[in-house]
mmCIF file of N, CA and C in Angstrom:
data_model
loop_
_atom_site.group_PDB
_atom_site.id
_atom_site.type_symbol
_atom_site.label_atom_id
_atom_site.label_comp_id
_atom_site.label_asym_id
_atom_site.label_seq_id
_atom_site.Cartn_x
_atom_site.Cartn_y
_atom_site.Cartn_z
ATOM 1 N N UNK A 1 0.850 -1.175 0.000
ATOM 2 C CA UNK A 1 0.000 0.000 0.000
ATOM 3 C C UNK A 1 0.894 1.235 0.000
ATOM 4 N N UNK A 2 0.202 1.765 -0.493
ATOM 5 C CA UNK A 2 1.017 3.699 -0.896
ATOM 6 C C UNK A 2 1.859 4.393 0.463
ATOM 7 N N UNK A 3 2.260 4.709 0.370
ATOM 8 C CA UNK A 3 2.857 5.580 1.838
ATOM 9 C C UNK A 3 1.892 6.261 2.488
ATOM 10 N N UNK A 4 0.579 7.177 1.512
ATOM 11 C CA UNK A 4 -0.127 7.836 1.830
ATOM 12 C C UNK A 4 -1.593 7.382 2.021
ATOM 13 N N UNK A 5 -1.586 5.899 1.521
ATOM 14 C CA UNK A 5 -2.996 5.558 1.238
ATOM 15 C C UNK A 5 -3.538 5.043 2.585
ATOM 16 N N UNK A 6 -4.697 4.922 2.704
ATOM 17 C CA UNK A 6 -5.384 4.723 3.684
ATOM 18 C C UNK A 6 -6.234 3.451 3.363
ATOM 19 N N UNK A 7 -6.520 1.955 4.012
ATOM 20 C CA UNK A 7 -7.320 0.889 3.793
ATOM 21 C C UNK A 7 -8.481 1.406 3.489
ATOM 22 N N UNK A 8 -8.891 0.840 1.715
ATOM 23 C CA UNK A 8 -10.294 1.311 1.759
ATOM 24 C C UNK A 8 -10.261 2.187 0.655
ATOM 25 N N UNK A 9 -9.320 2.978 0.181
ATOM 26 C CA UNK A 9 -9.270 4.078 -0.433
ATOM 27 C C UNK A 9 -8.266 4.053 -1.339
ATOM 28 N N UNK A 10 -8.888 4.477 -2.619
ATOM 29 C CA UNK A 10 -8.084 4.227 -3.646
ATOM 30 C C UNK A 10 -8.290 5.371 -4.553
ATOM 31 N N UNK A 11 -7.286 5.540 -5.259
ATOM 32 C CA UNK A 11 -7.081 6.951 -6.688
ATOM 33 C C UNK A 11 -6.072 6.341 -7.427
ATOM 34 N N UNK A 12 -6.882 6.324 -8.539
ATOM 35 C CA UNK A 12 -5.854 6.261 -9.670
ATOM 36 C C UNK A 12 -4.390 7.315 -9.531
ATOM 37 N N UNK A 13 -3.331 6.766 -10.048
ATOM 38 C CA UNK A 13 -2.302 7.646 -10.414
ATOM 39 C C UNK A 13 -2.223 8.413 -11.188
ATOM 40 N N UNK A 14 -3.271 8.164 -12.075
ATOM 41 C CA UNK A 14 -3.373 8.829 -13.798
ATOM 42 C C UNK A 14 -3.914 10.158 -13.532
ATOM 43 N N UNK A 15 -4.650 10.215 -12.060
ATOM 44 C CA UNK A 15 -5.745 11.081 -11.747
ATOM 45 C C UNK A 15 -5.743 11.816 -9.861
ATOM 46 N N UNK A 16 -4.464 12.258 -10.144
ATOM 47 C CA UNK A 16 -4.176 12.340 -8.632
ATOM 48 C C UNK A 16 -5.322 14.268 -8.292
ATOM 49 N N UNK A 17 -5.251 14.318 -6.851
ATOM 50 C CA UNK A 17 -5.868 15.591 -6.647
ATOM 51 C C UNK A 17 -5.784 16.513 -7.025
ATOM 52 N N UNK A 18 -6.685 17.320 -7.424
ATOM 53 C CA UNK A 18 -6.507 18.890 -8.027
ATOM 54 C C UNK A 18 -5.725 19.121 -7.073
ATOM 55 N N UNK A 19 -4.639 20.546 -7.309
ATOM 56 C CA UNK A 19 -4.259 21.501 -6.548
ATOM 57 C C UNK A 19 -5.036 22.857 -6.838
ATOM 58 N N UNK A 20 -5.221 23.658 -6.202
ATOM 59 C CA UNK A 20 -5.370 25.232 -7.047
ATOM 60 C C UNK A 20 -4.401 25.728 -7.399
ATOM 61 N N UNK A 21 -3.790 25.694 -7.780
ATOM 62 C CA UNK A 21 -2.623 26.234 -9.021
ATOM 63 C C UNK A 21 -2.871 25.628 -9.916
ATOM 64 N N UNK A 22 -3.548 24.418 -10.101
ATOM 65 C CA UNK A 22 -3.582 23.730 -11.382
ATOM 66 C C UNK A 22 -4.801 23.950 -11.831
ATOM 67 N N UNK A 23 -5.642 23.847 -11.048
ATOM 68 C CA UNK A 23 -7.227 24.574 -11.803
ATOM 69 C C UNK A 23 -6.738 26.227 -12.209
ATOM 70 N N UNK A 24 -5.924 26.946 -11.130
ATOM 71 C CA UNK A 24 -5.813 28.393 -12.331
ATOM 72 C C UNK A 24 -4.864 28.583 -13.773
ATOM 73 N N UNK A 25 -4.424 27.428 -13.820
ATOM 74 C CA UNK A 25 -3.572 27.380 -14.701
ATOM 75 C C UNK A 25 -4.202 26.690 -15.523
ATOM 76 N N UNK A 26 -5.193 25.901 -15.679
ATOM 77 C CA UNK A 26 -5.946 25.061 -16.733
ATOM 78 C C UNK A 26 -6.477 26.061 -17.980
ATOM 79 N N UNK A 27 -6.661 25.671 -18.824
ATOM 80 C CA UNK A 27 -6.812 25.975 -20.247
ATOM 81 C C UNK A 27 -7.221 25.542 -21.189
ATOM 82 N N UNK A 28 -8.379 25.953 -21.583
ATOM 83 C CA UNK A 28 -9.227 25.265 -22.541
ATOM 84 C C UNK A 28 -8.773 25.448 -24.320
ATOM 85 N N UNK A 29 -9.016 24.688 -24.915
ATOM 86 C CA UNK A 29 -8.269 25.012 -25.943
ATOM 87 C C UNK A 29 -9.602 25.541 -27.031
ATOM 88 N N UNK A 30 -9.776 26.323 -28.020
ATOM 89 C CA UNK A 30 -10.076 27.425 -28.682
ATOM 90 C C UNK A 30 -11.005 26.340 -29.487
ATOM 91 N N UNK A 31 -12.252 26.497 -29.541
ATOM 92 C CA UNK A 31 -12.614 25.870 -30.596
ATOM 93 C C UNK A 31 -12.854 26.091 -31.663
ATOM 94 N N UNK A 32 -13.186 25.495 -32.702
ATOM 95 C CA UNK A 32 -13.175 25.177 -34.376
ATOM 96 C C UNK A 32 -13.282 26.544 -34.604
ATOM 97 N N UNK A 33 -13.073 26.621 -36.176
ATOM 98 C CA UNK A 33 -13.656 27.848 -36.945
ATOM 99 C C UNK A 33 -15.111 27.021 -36.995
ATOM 100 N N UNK A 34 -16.287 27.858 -36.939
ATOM 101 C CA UNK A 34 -17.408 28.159 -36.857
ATOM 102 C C UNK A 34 -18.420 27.094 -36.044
ATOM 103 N N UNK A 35 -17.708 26.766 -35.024
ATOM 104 C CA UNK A 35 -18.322 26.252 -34.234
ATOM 105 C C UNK A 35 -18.555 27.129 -32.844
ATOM 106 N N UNK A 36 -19.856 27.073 -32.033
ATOM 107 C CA UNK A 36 -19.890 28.019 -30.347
ATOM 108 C C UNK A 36 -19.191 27.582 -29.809
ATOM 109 N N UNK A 37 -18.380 28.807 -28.936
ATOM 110 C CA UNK A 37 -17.930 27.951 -27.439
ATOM 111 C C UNK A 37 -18.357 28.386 -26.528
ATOM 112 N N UNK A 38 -17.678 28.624 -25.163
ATOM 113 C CA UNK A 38 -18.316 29.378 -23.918
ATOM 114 C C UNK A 38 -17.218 30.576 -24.062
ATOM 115 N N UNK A 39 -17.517 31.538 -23.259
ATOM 116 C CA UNK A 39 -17.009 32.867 -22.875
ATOM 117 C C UNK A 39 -16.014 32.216 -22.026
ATOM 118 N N UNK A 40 -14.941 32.673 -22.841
ATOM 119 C CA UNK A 40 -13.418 32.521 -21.896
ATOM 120 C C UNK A 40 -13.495 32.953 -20.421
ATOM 121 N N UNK A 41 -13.758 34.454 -20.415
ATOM 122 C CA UNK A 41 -13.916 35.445 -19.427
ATOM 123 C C UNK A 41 -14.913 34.207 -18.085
ATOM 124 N N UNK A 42 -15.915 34.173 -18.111
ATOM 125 C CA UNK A 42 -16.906 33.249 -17.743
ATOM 126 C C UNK A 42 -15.932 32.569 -17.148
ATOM 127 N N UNK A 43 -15.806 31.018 -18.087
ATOM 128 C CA UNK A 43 -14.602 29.491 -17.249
ATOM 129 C C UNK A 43 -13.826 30.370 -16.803
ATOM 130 N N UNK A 44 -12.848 31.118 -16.891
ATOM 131 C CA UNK A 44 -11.256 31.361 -16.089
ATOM 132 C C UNK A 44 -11.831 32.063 -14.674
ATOM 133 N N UNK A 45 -13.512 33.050 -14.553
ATOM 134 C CA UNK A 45 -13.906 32.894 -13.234
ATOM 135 C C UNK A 45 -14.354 32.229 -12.704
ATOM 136 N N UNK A 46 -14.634 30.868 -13.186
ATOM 137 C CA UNK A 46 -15.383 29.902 -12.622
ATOM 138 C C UNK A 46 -14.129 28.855 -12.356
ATOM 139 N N UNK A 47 -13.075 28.737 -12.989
ATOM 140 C CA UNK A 47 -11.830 28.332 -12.535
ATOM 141 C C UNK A 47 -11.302 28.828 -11.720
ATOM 142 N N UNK A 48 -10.886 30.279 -11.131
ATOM 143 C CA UNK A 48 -10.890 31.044 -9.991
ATOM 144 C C UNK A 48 -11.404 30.590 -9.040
ATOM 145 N N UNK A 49 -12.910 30.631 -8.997
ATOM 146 C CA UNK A 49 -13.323 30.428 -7.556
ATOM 147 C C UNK A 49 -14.046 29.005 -7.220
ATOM 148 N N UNK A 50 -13.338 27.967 -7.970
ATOM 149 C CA UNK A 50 -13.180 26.792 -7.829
ATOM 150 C C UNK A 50 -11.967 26.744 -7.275
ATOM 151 N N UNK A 51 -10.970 27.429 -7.546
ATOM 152 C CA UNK A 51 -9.218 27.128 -6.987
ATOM 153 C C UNK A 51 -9.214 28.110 -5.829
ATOM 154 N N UNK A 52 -10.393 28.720 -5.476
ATOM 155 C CA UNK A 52 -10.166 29.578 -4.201
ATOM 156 C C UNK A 52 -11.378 28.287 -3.431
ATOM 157 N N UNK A 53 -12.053 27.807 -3.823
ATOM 158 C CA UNK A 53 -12.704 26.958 -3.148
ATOM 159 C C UNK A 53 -12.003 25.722 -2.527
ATOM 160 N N UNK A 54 -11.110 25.124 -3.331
ATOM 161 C CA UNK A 54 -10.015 24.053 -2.980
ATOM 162 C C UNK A 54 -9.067 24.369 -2.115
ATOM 163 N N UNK A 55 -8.501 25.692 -2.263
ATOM 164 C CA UNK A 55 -7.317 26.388 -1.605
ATOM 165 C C UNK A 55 -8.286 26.064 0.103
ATOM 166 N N UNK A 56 -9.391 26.881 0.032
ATOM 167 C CA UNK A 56 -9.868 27.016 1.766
ATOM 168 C C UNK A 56 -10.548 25.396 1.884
ATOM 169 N N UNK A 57 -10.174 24.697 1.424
ATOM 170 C CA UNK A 57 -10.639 22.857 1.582
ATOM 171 C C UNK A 57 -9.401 23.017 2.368
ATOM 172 N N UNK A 58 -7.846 22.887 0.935
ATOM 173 C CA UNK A 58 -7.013 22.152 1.805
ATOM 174 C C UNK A 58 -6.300 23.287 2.970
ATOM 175 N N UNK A 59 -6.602 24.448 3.129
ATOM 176 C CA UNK A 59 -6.225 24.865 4.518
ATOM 177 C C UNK A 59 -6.808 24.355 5.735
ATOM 178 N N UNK A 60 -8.416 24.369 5.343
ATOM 179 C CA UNK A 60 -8.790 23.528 6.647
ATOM 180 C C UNK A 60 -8.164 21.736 6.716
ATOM 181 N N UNK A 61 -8.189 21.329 6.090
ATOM 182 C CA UNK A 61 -7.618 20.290 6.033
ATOM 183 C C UNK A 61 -6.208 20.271 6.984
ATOM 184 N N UNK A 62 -5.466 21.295 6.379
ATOM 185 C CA UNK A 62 -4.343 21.491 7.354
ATOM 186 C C UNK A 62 -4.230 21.767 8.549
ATOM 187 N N UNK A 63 -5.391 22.439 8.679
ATOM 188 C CA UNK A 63 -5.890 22.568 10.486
ATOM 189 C C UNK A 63 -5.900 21.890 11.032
ATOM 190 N N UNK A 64 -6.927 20.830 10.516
ATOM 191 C CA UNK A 64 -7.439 19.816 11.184
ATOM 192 C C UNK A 64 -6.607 18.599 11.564
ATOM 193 N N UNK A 65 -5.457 18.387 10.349
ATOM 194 C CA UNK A 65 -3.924 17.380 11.109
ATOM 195 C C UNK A 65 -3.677 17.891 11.985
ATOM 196 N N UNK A 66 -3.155 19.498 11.626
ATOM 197 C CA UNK A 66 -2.338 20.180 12.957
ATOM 198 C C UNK A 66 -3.243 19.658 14.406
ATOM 199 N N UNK A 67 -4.270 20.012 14.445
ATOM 200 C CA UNK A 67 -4.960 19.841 15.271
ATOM 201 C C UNK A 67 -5.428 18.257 15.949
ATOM 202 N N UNK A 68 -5.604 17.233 15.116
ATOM 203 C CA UNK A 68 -5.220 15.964 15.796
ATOM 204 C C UNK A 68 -3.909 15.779 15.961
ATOM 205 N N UNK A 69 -3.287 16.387 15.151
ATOM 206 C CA UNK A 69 -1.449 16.192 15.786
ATOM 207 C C UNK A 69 -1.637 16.679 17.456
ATOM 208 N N UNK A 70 -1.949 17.632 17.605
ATOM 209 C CA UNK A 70 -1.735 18.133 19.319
ATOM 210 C C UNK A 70 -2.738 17.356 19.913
ATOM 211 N N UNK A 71 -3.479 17.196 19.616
ATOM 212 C CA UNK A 71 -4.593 15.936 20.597
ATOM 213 C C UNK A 71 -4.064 15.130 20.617
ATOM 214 N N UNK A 72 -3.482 14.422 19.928
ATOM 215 C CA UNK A 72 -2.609 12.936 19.889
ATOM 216 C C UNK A 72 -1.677 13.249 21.119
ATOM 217 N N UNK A 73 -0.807 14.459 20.727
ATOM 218 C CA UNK A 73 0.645 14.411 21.392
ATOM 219 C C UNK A 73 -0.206 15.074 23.275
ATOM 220 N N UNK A 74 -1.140 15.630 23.103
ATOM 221 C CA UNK A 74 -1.781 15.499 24.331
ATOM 222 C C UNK A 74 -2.582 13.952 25.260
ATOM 223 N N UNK A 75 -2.823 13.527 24.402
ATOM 224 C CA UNK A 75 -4.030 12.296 24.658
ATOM 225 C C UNK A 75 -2.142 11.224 25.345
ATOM 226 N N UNK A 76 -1.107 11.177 24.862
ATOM 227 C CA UNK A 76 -0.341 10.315 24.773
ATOM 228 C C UNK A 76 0.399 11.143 26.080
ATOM 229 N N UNK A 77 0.489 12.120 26.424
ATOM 230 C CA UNK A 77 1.179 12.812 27.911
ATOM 231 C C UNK A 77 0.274 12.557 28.611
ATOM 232 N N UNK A 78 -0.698 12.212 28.811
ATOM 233 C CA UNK A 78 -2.087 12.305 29.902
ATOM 234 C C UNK A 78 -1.941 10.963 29.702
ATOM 235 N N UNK A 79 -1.731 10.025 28.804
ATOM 236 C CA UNK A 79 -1.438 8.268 29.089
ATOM 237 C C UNK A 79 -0.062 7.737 29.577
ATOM 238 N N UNK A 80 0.752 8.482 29.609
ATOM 239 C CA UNK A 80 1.925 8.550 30.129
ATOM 240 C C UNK A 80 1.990 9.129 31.649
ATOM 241 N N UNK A 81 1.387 10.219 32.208
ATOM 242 C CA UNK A 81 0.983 10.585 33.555
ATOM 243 C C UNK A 81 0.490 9.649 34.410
ATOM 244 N N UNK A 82 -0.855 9.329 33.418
ATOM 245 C CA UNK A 82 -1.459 8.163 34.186
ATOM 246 C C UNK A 82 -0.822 6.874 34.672
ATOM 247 N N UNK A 83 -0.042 6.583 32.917
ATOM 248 C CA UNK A 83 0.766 4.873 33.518
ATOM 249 C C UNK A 83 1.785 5.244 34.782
ATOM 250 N N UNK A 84 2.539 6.113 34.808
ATOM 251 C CA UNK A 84 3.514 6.426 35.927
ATOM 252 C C UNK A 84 3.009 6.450 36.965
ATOM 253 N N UNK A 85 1.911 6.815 37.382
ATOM 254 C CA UNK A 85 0.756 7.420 38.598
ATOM 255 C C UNK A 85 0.437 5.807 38.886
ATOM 256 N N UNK A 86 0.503 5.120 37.811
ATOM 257 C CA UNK A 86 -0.003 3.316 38.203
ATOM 258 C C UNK A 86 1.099 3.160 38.947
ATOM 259 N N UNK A 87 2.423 2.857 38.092
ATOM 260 C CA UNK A 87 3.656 2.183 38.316
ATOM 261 C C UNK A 87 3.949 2.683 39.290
ATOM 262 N N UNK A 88 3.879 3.728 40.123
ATOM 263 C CA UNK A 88 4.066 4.469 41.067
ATOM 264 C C UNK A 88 3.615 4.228 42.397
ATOM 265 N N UNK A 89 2.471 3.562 42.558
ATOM 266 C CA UNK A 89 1.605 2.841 43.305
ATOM 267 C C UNK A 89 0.720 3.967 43.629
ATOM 268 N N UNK A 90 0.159 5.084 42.922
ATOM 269 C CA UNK A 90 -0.365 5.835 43.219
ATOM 270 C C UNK A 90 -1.984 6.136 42.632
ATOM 271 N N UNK A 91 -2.950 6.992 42.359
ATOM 272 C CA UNK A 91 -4.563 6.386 42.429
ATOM 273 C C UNK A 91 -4.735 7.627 41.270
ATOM 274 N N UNK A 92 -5.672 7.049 40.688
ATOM 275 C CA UNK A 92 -6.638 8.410 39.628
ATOM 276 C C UNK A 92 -6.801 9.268 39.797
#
């Protein structure tokens, strides 16, 4: 299993996560002579605030490790207090 993967959960390689830099950098390519397309102007803001939508995903995202990171490294000093307080012959 992946370094990063988690049991259960799978992504193609072909098809790894957007970043927002890569949705603002995406680019549609020009279509035909005399065929419609969409308004450039239009997609590149709707690419915008899709890559400002992802951007505040993965910040919270980043919170939220940070933040079981210190619960962990708390939850594991308060299990360490406690076992000593055992070994110690001492009470809850």
């Amino acid at each position: 299993m992946g370094r990063n993967q988690r049991p259960g959960y799978y992504r193609s390689a072909a098809c790894p996560p957007l970043r927002p830099w890569q949705v603002r950098a995406w680019r549609f390519r020009a279509c035909r002579f005399g065929r419609r397309g969409l308004d450039p102007n239009e997609v590149h803001e709707f690419l915008d605030r899709v890559a400002d939508d992802l951007a505040a995903v993965y910040d919270a995202l980043g919170n939220s490790v940070q933040e079981a990171v210190r619960f962990r490294d708390a939850l594991r000093g308060w299990q360490s207090e406690q076992a000593r307080r055992l070994n110690a012959g001492g009470r809850y």
